[in-house]
Structures are given as C-alpha cells and as structure tokens.
C-alpha cells in the first residue's frame, strides 16, 4: 500500500467560507471622503491600539496566540561618493532626499569601483536609490560620448508590473537631467513600433528575465550597440530567483555575460534583495561572479507590532469527523473590514487570485452594512488585470482613496504603496523572507505599523502560531538554486550555441557539468561539433526549448466552446488536475465547466456554467530510486538523499458541495501517467524501531502517511520553498529499500535543492514535524496537523498517535542526538498517554512497485520529462485497495 499526496494550487480558494456578520465594537470614522484621506482620525492610532480594537469583539482576543513588538530604529546618514555627478545629486535632492542612508552611499561606492554588489536590506530602505544614483551618474557621463550612447544599463525585474513601476520612478527622478537619461520598458507589452527605438536609442532598458531569454539574447545583433556600451546590469528583487526559476535565470545571465564579452563589454551587476541569509553567496551563484554584500540597514524604522492570529474551531466536521477551523479567507475578510472601519489603510495578502477576489467582495458587502460609502474604498489587486487598472489601484491606495486592498503577491515585489498602516497575511507565504517582505509593505517613512499573520488550517501555519520563535528568532532562509541542474543547463547550452557557436573557452562560464552534457546533446542531434565549436543544428529557435519559469511542457489553452475565445492558459503540469474533463474552472470571477481536455493538442474546451459544487482531482503516485548519493544511519534505519523517478496519474475527481463541503460523488478519469525524474530525501525504519514505537502492522500505513503529510507541511520552514513545490510518498514496504519508507521530493525536473536542504536539516525538520503533530489540540488528526487537502488517498489511512511515537523513536538515533535520548515532550501531551482505541482489522494493502528506471532522454531535447512542477501540498504513494480478482486503484474521498 502506498499513499500519495501531490501539490495543488487552488484548494484554499474553493473551501467554503464560514461567513458570519461582523460585530464592530469600534466607532466608525466620520469622514471617508476620497478627496480628504488625511481626515480619517482613527488612522493616527498606534498599531497596538488598532490591534486591541480588532481583538475587542466577542472571543476575538483569544485568537491572538502571540504578539511581537519590534522597536523603532534611528536612521544613519552618510554622503554620496564624490564621483557622483552634481546634477544627479541635485536631482535626488529635488525629490526631497537631502542625504543618503549609509548603506546607499556604500553600495554606490562599490558600484563606481566596478565591484558587483548586492544590497540586502529591509523593505522601504531605499535599495532602488542605492543602485540608481551610480547608474544615472554613469549614464550622464556616457551621454557626452560622440554617439550620445557611451553607456547603457539593463534593469531586470521578476514581473512586468515592477519594471513599469520602476520606469516611472526613473523618469521622475531623472527629469532634471533632460534627454541624457532615456529609460524605456521592453517586454511583451511593448508595441512593435516602439521596439526599434528602444534598441537604438534607450540607454536604460527595463525588462524581465523571460524577455531577455526569448527576445533580447537570440536577437543580439540588433542589440549590438546597446550591449557594446553596457556598464551596469541591475537585478531587482533578486531573492525571488530561487529554485528552478532562479537556476534558469542564472544561466540566462551567463549567456548575457558571454555576449557582452564578445562585444567588448564587462558590465557590473547591482543586485537588490530583501533581507536574506548570506546574500552575497546567493548573488554570486546567480551571476557567476564575486559579489560584495551590503546588508547593514541604516534606514529608520517605526515600531512594528506583529500578531499571530489563529481562527477558531467551528461546529462543522470534516473528514472522519475531524474539527474544521474557520477559514483564513473568512477571517482575513473580517479583519480587512474592521481595519477599513477604523480608517486604517491596509493590504491583505492572499495566496490565490480567487481568494483575493473573495475577500474584497466579502469586505465590500460587510462594509456596505455599516456605511455604503465605505464599500467602494476596498478592492482586489491581482495578476490578470490590465496595466492601467493596476496603476489606478496603486494610485488610489497611495492617495488614501482606497482604505484596503486584498492582493496577491503581485503587490509584494517593490511596487511603491507607501502610506500603509497595516498588513494582514492570509496564511504563511512559505518563507520567512516573503513574510517580512509582505509585512514591510506597511509603516513606510518611519511610521509605526501593524502586521497580522492569519493561520490557515495547515500543519505549518498551526506550528508557527504556537511557536513564534520559529518566525521571530530565526534568520531568513538562504536562497536555493542550482545552475548545474542538467535539466536547466542543457537547453541554455543549446540557446547559447544558437546565439554564437559554443567554444571550449565558453565552457568555464557555464560550469563543470558541460563536459558531460555536450556529448548527450550531440547524440540527440541538437548540437554538432565543427572544428573547435558546437553549433545549433535545428531550424526552430533554441530559446524555445525551455520555459525559464520551470513549468515544463506546452501550456494548455483554455478555450470557450461557444465563442472560440481564448480565456487563458494553464501550466502543463497542472492541467491534469485543474482542467480535466468535468472540472470546475474559475477565470476572472466567472465559473466554467471543462467539457474536454485534448492532451496532445494542449487544449481544454470549457463553457460557462453555475455548478453548485467544486471539483478535486484524485491521483496515485509510485516512486523508484534511481541512485542514492548520500546515506547516513539513523539508529537502525537510514536517512538518504538521491535521484528518484516519480510516476503520477490522475485517476478520478470528486464533486463537493460548495457550502458544506459534502462529497456528492466521484467520477473516474482516463488520463495518461506522467513521470518526473527529480531529487528526493527519504528515511526508512526497521522492525525493531517499529516495535519500540508500538507500531503494529494495522497502523503502520497510517503512521507513515501522517508523518509524511506533516513533514511536507513543515519543510518550507527549513527550505526556501513553497509546500506546492514539493511532493511526498509513504510506503509500508518499498520494493527498493525493502523497508517502510517515507520520501519527500522536489516537484521539478532534475530537482530544485529543496530535498537536499531537507536532508541536511533532517533532525530539526522532523523534530518540528513531531512537535506540530503532538501539540495539535485535535484527537485523531485534522487539517492543522496530519490531514492534507490534496492527498490522493483521501487522507486514509492516517494515525496521529502512531506518527508521534514513530517520529519519537526515529529521532532517538538522529545524528547529533545522544544515544537513547528522547526528544523533549510537552507537558500534558495526550498523544502518548491515551490507550489505543479498538480498531477494525486493516485491509490487506496492494503494493504498487515503482517503475523500473528507463534511459533518460538527452536533457534539453524538449520539455523536461515527466509531470511539471508538483503543485500540491504533499504527495503520498499510490492508492490502497481491497484485494479483488481485478484490483483497481481506490481513491477515497478527500477534503
């Protein structure tokens, strides 16, 4: 028997809301006119006072599990380096900035010295000015060259919105400099008639890594004058370049450096990052260059009051009678409503687009009950809006016309929304770095601010709100990326060869893995060696071999049947679970039913409908070990790290009633299996360890399954990943290990570094997992500890007490523990004290052996093999079924 649990993206948005009217105990501000935002008197209250008012409702105070007060900090001024042009300093002063902060001046000094530098300071600390001042000064120098283009600069942002926002800032700052600085955005939205002007005349080009990869580098002859004069490459929000995406961007930057060298340029890289662990190491890995670190934040900061908020249990029951908490979506809507009533300018960060829309709609309805004029002062902000719509929302929030936004992470990255008083974060965003980035959106200009993390019904969120030290006493995570991943490197070698024939001298730039990959690419007839160089041999564009967002495969087009209108696209890896036949598909507030999915042509046909249910796909997963890289003893068991092949197949879907979550039925699906070759960490336990943990065969599957679910939920605390980026499998008897085994794997072809991080922090990671399960107040397991919303087995079987005992025994032998020492137990823990309840005899499991390894296709020969990045919380190996003459996978109902 194997239990599988793959990542998923939209479940939180589909969970029915427990909507109840809000009782406002705070008097409503009298003046809410949009033309007089400063007249909101309540918005002047201290953050702690605002929090007290939020908690003043019936039983609301009990929802705050911890409050952290971060004291204010004074700023430290410095002077700009004397090499900065006087005109640039005057332009900065004209914007109201008399003196730079110390870290800004230091970063500018390094940039002028020709040192690549990363500025890793807090949100709103002025990182943009730190790199803009030396760049503008150099561009001003270059404008005096005979051709007027003696220096150019390239700015890279992870999103189009951020590039557009920065372009406006540069234009405003450089206005006194006249035509000497000519900024322009060059991305997919740039009109064709403007592109030639940008290539020939702009000297500060703002774009994104995708456009650099697909548009600029393959057409480098048309960019020759720009690249020949390139002095600086600015990489904004560089902490977002992690995992597979970061690995691709690292290779794109190496291709850029190679072309610049051919044109005689050697640009300096200037990177800006939110506070991160060892930023110079991550920046060096990203660029392939030594990078100086400037991380001493000298900007002032107001007081930050940070509250951890746990929604209460409701009277509703979920799977197997498990208690259900009020959703983070409903709780966040309440808080956004209350903050708007108090006149507090706020942003609620939500994980999904649908969640952002739901929160704004609920808040508007509730505000209308208090005062109709308040309803129009709350809105949603997410990807998919037109650029002019986003700009209007940003301006309305900045001016005070809007009091609240429910936003996705589209608002997290650097866009100027100064003037906020509070931030509500609906669910832990996956990393401490992202958490502080979102919290830092409030309290600009040294003002006090309030941040609230609202826990989802999820093991990680539950753990964090009861263990605040994991948030407030730990450094932010290191950025994980692996440019040598062969699934990443191979297509970029092909792209580089298509741009200019690849020579032996180039190979050092791309890393040691080239030597092994090039013969494979030749064998696949992608490259051909002629004399001393490798050449691209095909007619198609080499840059189209890979999607640098790491999604793999051709996106599935979602087409409306009646009109033929293209509604949008779905990542190839998510298509089987989200747009299978019969699925409910959401798009811009409208609901559609999928009538058919053509896997070969990558087209899903949908029609608008209003079903009273949502759909959840069910799948099975098997896993086989290809190679074990590292193996260490854990008592009698083993902890391992290596390469695996994961085979996943969506086999059915459930229809769930929207209001109650009741399962209405299950429909079988006939979709092809998909394979993923990736990296995994796994641990085994022996019979003696099972005896010590009092784990008998009847509960073994449930104990392993529960430990796997919880460990996947907790891994983002130790690795820079989102739980949707990883998967897991637990098997009572794995054919490769011949022991009970739990796997956790990267959901990206070739791996993304997350499983490796899990291996190296295994003792701390699994200790936190055990603690999260044991400290949960439920009796037999719930979504806050061991249940998963995307379990392919419908969270069956699960055994909470068995998981705690199993992890306790496993951790006795963990490296770094004294022999025989037990992990510390919490006083009053009921998990080990309660007697085992009577249980029905266990069903005989059907073992699904992993697929035998096959010869891997040459990397880069097309989309990386196998399912694209896993998008659900945690996978668990294949299904359990009752033996029968014709055994079929059973996919039990799930949450």
XYZ file of C-alpha atoms in Angstrom, residues 293-716:
424
model
C 27.447 42.364 0.288
C 25.868 45.479 1.799
C 23.451 44.248 4.457
C 23.709 46.752 7.325
C 20.365 48.552 7.066
C 20.858 52.205 8.045
C 17.306 53.376 7.271
C 14.916 54.369 10.071
C 12.063 52.087 11.034
C 8.964 52.726 13.052
C 7.577 50.336 15.623
C 6.157 47.137 14.137
C 3.525 45.226 16.073
C 3.307 41.699 14.666
C 0.414 39.485 15.797
C -0.118 35.782 15.150
C -3.822 35.051 14.720
C -5.440 31.591 14.763
C -9.034 31.276 13.515
C -11.325 29.388 15.915
C -12.700 25.893 15.522
C -16.216 25.764 14.109
C -19.053 23.333 14.710
C -18.505 21.870 11.259
C -16.854 18.490 10.845
C -14.564 17.406 8.052
C -13.217 14.049 7.039
C -13.721 11.317 9.614
C -15.377 13.813 11.942
C -12.273 15.992 12.236
C -12.911 19.510 13.548
C -12.720 22.306 10.982
C -11.373 25.777 11.661
C -12.856 28.921 10.225
C -11.019 29.622 7.003
C -8.194 32.131 6.804
C -10.083 33.703 3.893
C -13.172 34.464 6.000
C -11.079 35.624 8.963
C -8.991 37.930 6.754
C -12.136 39.430 5.246
C -13.320 40.238 8.782
C -10.032 41.904 9.671
C -9.893 43.930 6.454
C -13.452 45.089 7.154
C -12.629 46.144 10.709
C -9.454 47.938 9.621
C -11.392 49.882 6.983
C -13.993 50.871 9.586
C -11.169 52.213 11.754
C -9.808 54.231 8.816
C -6.607 52.186 8.717
C -5.022 51.879 5.275
C -4.361 48.163 4.818
C -3.390 45.413 2.416
C -4.406 41.787 2.874
C -2.018 39.416 1.100
C -3.732 36.289 -0.212
C -2.187 33.274 -1.897
C -4.661 32.872 -4.767
C -6.337 35.209 -7.229
C -9.741 33.784 -6.343
C -9.011 34.315 -2.654
C -8.197 37.974 -3.276
C -11.457 38.468 -5.154
C -13.472 36.675 -2.454
C -12.003 38.701 0.392
C -12.633 42.000 -1.354
C -16.240 41.039 -2.191
C -16.982 39.894 1.363
C -15.386 43.009 2.855
C -17.359 45.261 0.496
C -20.638 43.575 1.448
C -19.947 43.908 5.151
C -18.778 47.499 4.866
C -21.963 48.366 2.971
C -23.919 47.183 6.011
C -22.034 49.726 8.121
C -21.843 52.604 5.622
C -22.422 52.368 1.873
C -19.685 54.907 1.198
C -17.123 52.555 2.743
C -17.760 49.678 0.325
C -16.090 51.438 -2.605
C -12.934 52.013 -0.556
C -11.920 48.318 -0.639
C -10.839 46.487 -3.805
C -8.886 43.484 -5.093
C -5.459 43.606 -6.748
C -4.042 40.616 -8.613
C -2.334 39.445 -11.761
C -4.531 39.341 -14.847
C -5.725 42.953 -14.570
C -4.915 45.413 -17.314
C -1.863 47.576 -16.582
C -3.962 50.748 -16.375
C -6.272 49.049 -13.850
C -3.321 48.124 -11.641
C -1.871 51.643 -11.849
C -5.225 53.150 -10.879
C -5.488 50.875 -7.855
C -1.930 51.672 -6.739
C -2.614 55.396 -7.052
C -5.928 55.116 -5.196
C -4.266 53.255 -2.332
C -1.368 55.721 -2.252
C -3.665 58.749 -2.144
C -5.942 57.334 0.529
C -8.964 56.992 -1.732
C -8.752 53.260 -1.086
C -8.529 52.082 2.506
C -7.973 48.417 1.779
C -6.745 46.007 -0.880
C -6.968 42.243 -0.989
C -3.911 41.436 -3.076
C -1.878 38.526 -4.345
C 1.916 38.614 -4.280
C 1.717 40.811 -7.385
C 1.826 43.680 -4.867
C 4.636 42.206 -2.787
C 7.551 42.984 -5.056
C 8.791 46.503 -4.617
C 5.828 48.429 -6.045
C 5.539 51.696 -4.166
C 2.421 51.630 -1.991
C 3.721 53.919 0.717
C 1.403 55.144 3.406
C 0.040 51.790 4.567
C -0.704 51.313 8.263
C -1.422 47.592 8.410
C -0.823 44.335 6.568
C -2.864 41.162 7.003
C -1.256 37.982 5.652
C -3.749 35.195 4.936
C -1.635 32.115 5.537
C 2.116 31.747 5.915
C 3.555 32.692 2.489
C 6.079 29.845 2.511
C 9.288 31.568 3.623
C 10.306 33.993 6.343
C 11.831 36.174 3.624
C 8.463 36.540 1.911
C 6.706 37.041 5.253
C 8.934 40.001 6.148
C 8.698 41.336 2.605
C 4.920 41.446 2.884
C 4.919 42.814 6.426
C 7.353 45.507 5.294
C 4.769 46.957 2.923
C 3.335 48.828 5.928
C 4.919 51.544 8.024
C 6.882 53.406 5.403
C 8.596 56.707 6.156
C 9.437 55.532 9.660
C 5.816 55.282 10.804
C 4.530 52.577 13.113
C 2.790 49.612 11.518
C 0.696 46.564 12.302
C 1.154 43.126 10.727
C -1.099 40.126 11.333
C -0.422 36.577 10.165
C -3.710 34.663 9.958
C -3.099 30.916 10.135
C -4.641 28.571 7.628
C -5.872 25.122 8.677
C -2.487 23.679 7.861
C 0.300 21.931 9.848
C 2.901 24.610 9.146
C 0.635 27.540 10.000
C -0.544 25.805 13.181
C 3.034 25.169 14.220
C 4.107 28.755 13.590
C 1.335 30.499 15.512
C 2.161 28.335 18.544
C 5.949 28.566 18.094
C 6.617 32.257 17.431
C 10.329 31.725 17.994
C 10.411 29.961 14.610
C 9.465 33.288 12.995
C 10.984 35.922 15.235
C 14.169 34.240 16.487
C 15.365 32.647 13.260
C 17.181 34.263 10.331
C 15.533 34.344 6.939
C 16.251 31.437 4.637
C 19.102 31.006 2.217
C 18.166 31.240 -1.433
C 18.386 27.802 -3.039
C 19.266 27.456 -6.718
C 21.286 25.007 -8.776
C 22.538 26.319 -12.143
C 24.259 22.960 -12.768
C 20.943 21.086 -12.830
C 21.214 19.255 -16.186
C 17.545 19.821 -16.977
C 18.239 23.552 -16.657
C 21.719 23.747 -18.147
C 21.183 21.684 -21.313
C 18.630 23.919 -23.070
C 20.691 27.009 -22.225
C 23.782 25.440 -23.804
C 21.691 24.973 -26.943
C 20.441 28.566 -26.754
C 23.994 29.850 -26.260
C 25.219 27.848 -29.257
C 22.415 29.296 -31.381
C 23.409 32.831 -30.346
C 27.095 32.257 -31.077
C 28.888 28.920 -31.665
C 29.956 27.481 -28.338
C 33.735 27.149 -27.876
C 35.904 25.434 -25.291
C 36.678 28.841 -23.773
C 32.974 29.340 -23.032
C 32.536 26.159 -21.030
C 34.104 27.505 -17.833
C 31.401 30.169 -17.743
C 28.590 27.596 -17.813
C 30.064 25.231 -15.226
C 31.675 21.791 -14.932
C 28.520 19.889 -15.947
C 29.013 20.993 -19.577
C 31.614 18.313 -20.235
C 29.120 15.524 -19.604
C 26.131 17.209 -21.251
C 27.628 18.244 -24.594
C 28.110 14.667 -25.897
C 24.480 13.923 -24.947
C 23.305 16.978 -26.853
C 25.346 15.865 -29.850
C 23.862 12.375 -29.640
C 20.390 13.907 -29.565
C 21.299 15.852 -32.740
C 20.699 19.172 -31.029
C 24.304 20.345 -31.331
C 27.045 19.466 -33.806
C 30.787 19.862 -33.279
C 32.577 21.523 -36.157
C 36.310 22.189 -35.781
C 36.524 23.911 -32.368
C 32.919 24.917 -31.735
C 29.461 23.462 -31.165
C 26.685 24.707 -33.448
C 22.907 24.627 -33.110
C 21.597 22.324 -35.832
C 17.853 22.850 -35.995
C 15.594 25.363 -37.701
C 13.450 26.101 -34.664
C 14.561 28.616 -32.054
C 16.763 27.104 -29.371
C 15.404 29.590 -26.818
C 12.026 27.856 -27.141
C 13.420 24.609 -25.721
C 12.616 25.679 -22.195
C 10.314 27.859 -20.169
C 12.522 29.570 -17.606
C 9.675 29.693 -15.118
C 10.383 25.989 -14.760
C 6.888 24.895 -15.676
C 7.864 22.378 -18.352
C 5.722 21.373 -21.283
C 3.450 23.403 -23.515
C 0.795 25.416 -21.637
C -2.753 24.182 -22.113
C -5.004 26.758 -23.783
C -8.428 27.212 -22.170
C -10.958 27.954 -24.939
C -14.657 28.809 -24.595
C -16.649 26.414 -26.771
C -19.429 28.739 -27.904
C -17.240 31.661 -28.964
C -13.799 30.152 -29.566
C -12.435 32.855 -27.264
C -9.124 32.109 -25.550
C -9.719 32.601 -21.837
C -6.177 31.929 -20.724
C -3.659 29.166 -20.211
C -2.880 26.566 -17.568
C 0.601 25.204 -16.848
C 1.122 21.809 -18.445
C 1.824 20.186 -15.096
C -1.375 21.493 -13.540
C -3.644 20.647 -16.479
C -4.467 17.063 -15.456
C -5.659 18.187 -12.031
C -7.295 21.512 -12.918
C -8.799 21.283 -16.434
C -9.614 17.594 -16.791
C -12.993 16.710 -18.271
C -15.718 17.674 -15.800
C -13.552 20.080 -13.796
C -14.878 23.367 -12.477
C -12.583 26.115 -13.791
C -12.536 29.675 -12.416
C -11.491 32.674 -14.505
C -11.876 36.367 -13.626
C -14.842 35.830 -11.353
C -16.678 33.527 -13.782
C -17.230 29.787 -13.431
C -16.795 27.313 -16.281
C -17.159 23.564 -16.726
C -14.487 21.730 -18.722
C -16.121 19.708 -21.490
C -12.963 18.110 -22.859
C -9.183 18.094 -22.474
C -7.084 17.308 -25.548
C -3.745 16.242 -24.090
C -1.940 16.013 -27.437
C -3.030 19.428 -28.724
C -2.912 21.043 -25.239
C -6.427 22.494 -25.466
C -9.214 22.450 -22.866
C -12.720 23.345 -24.069
C -14.946 24.984 -21.462
C -18.387 26.542 -21.250
C -19.782 28.972 -18.717
C -21.924 27.371 -16.009
C -23.030 27.817 -12.413
C -22.472 24.458 -10.714
C -23.260 24.138 -7.015
C -20.071 22.200 -6.421
C -16.306 22.376 -6.778
C -14.077 19.597 -8.087
C -10.976 17.996 -6.626
C -8.773 15.655 -8.676
C -7.512 12.404 -7.162
C -4.300 10.743 -8.238
C -1.933 7.887 -7.491
C 1.835 8.064 -7.239
C 4.618 5.495 -7.243
C 8.313 6.160 -6.824
C 11.514 4.276 -7.654
C 15.062 5.014 -6.536
C 17.471 5.644 -9.400
C 20.611 6.464 -7.406
C 21.492 7.065 -3.753
C 24.025 9.887 -3.389
C 24.311 10.077 0.403
C 23.223 7.629 3.110
C 23.639 8.022 6.873
C 22.449 5.792 9.716
C 19.523 6.905 11.847
C 19.584 4.349 14.618
C 18.826 1.092 12.831
C 17.216 2.954 9.931
C 18.707 5.111 7.205
C 18.400 8.704 6.003
C 19.166 9.041 2.293
C 19.363 11.591 -0.491
C 19.488 10.888 -4.210
C 17.720 10.637 -7.563
C 14.259 9.153 -7.980
C 11.624 8.700 -10.647
C 8.067 9.580 -9.703
C 5.117 8.272 -11.720
C 1.817 10.053 -11.192
C -1.603 9.505 -12.716
C -4.846 11.402 -12.143
C -7.478 8.676 -11.844
C -10.693 10.432 -10.788
C -12.224 13.581 -9.392
C -14.641 14.372 -6.590
C -17.541 16.811 -6.668
C -18.004 18.683 -3.377
C -20.934 20.838 -2.413
C -19.825 24.468 -2.162
C -21.489 25.396 1.114
C -20.990 22.279 3.224
C -18.079 20.554 1.508
C -20.201 17.377 1.273
C -18.881 14.878 -1.280
C -21.531 14.447 -3.978
C -19.811 11.759 -5.991
C -16.683 10.508 -7.719
C -16.031 10.212 -11.450
C -13.279 8.091 -12.980
C -10.849 9.622 -15.467
C -8.667 8.067 -18.155
C -5.578 10.251 -18.330
C -2.049 9.082 -19.212
C 0.534 8.717 -16.427
C 3.365 11.210 -16.235
C 6.893 10.672 -14.967
C 9.206 13.034 -13.166
C 12.921 12.478 -12.590
C 13.970 14.533 -9.641
C 15.798 14.551 -6.287
C 14.435 13.244 -3.008
C 15.217 12.699 0.653
C 13.900 9.512 2.241
C 14.061 7.686 5.539
C 13.498 4.068 6.484
C 12.572 2.358 9.746
C 13.301 -1.185 10.852
C 11.160 -3.768 12.609
C 12.946 -3.093 15.908
C 12.176 0.606 15.620
C 8.531 -0.190 14.898
C 8.387 -2.429 17.968
C 9.922 0.320 20.113
C 7.290 2.753 18.832
C 4.471 0.219 19.400
C 3.577 0.343 15.705
C 1.800 -2.831 14.629
C 1.015 -3.712 11.000
C -2.553 -2.449 11.339
C -1.489 1.134 11.980
C 1.869 1.228 10.145
C 0.449 2.696 6.930
C -1.464 5.382 8.810
C 1.533 6.358 10.952
C 3.856 6.694 7.959
C 1.202 8.536 5.976
C 0.541 11.020 8.798
C 4.269 11.656 9.331
C 4.715 12.248 5.606
C 1.865 14.756 5.372
C 3.080 16.761 8.353
C 6.740 16.701 7.283
C 5.841 18.148 3.876
C 3.797 20.867 5.560
C 6.758 21.800 7.782
C 9.568 21.679 5.192
C 9.049 25.297 3.992
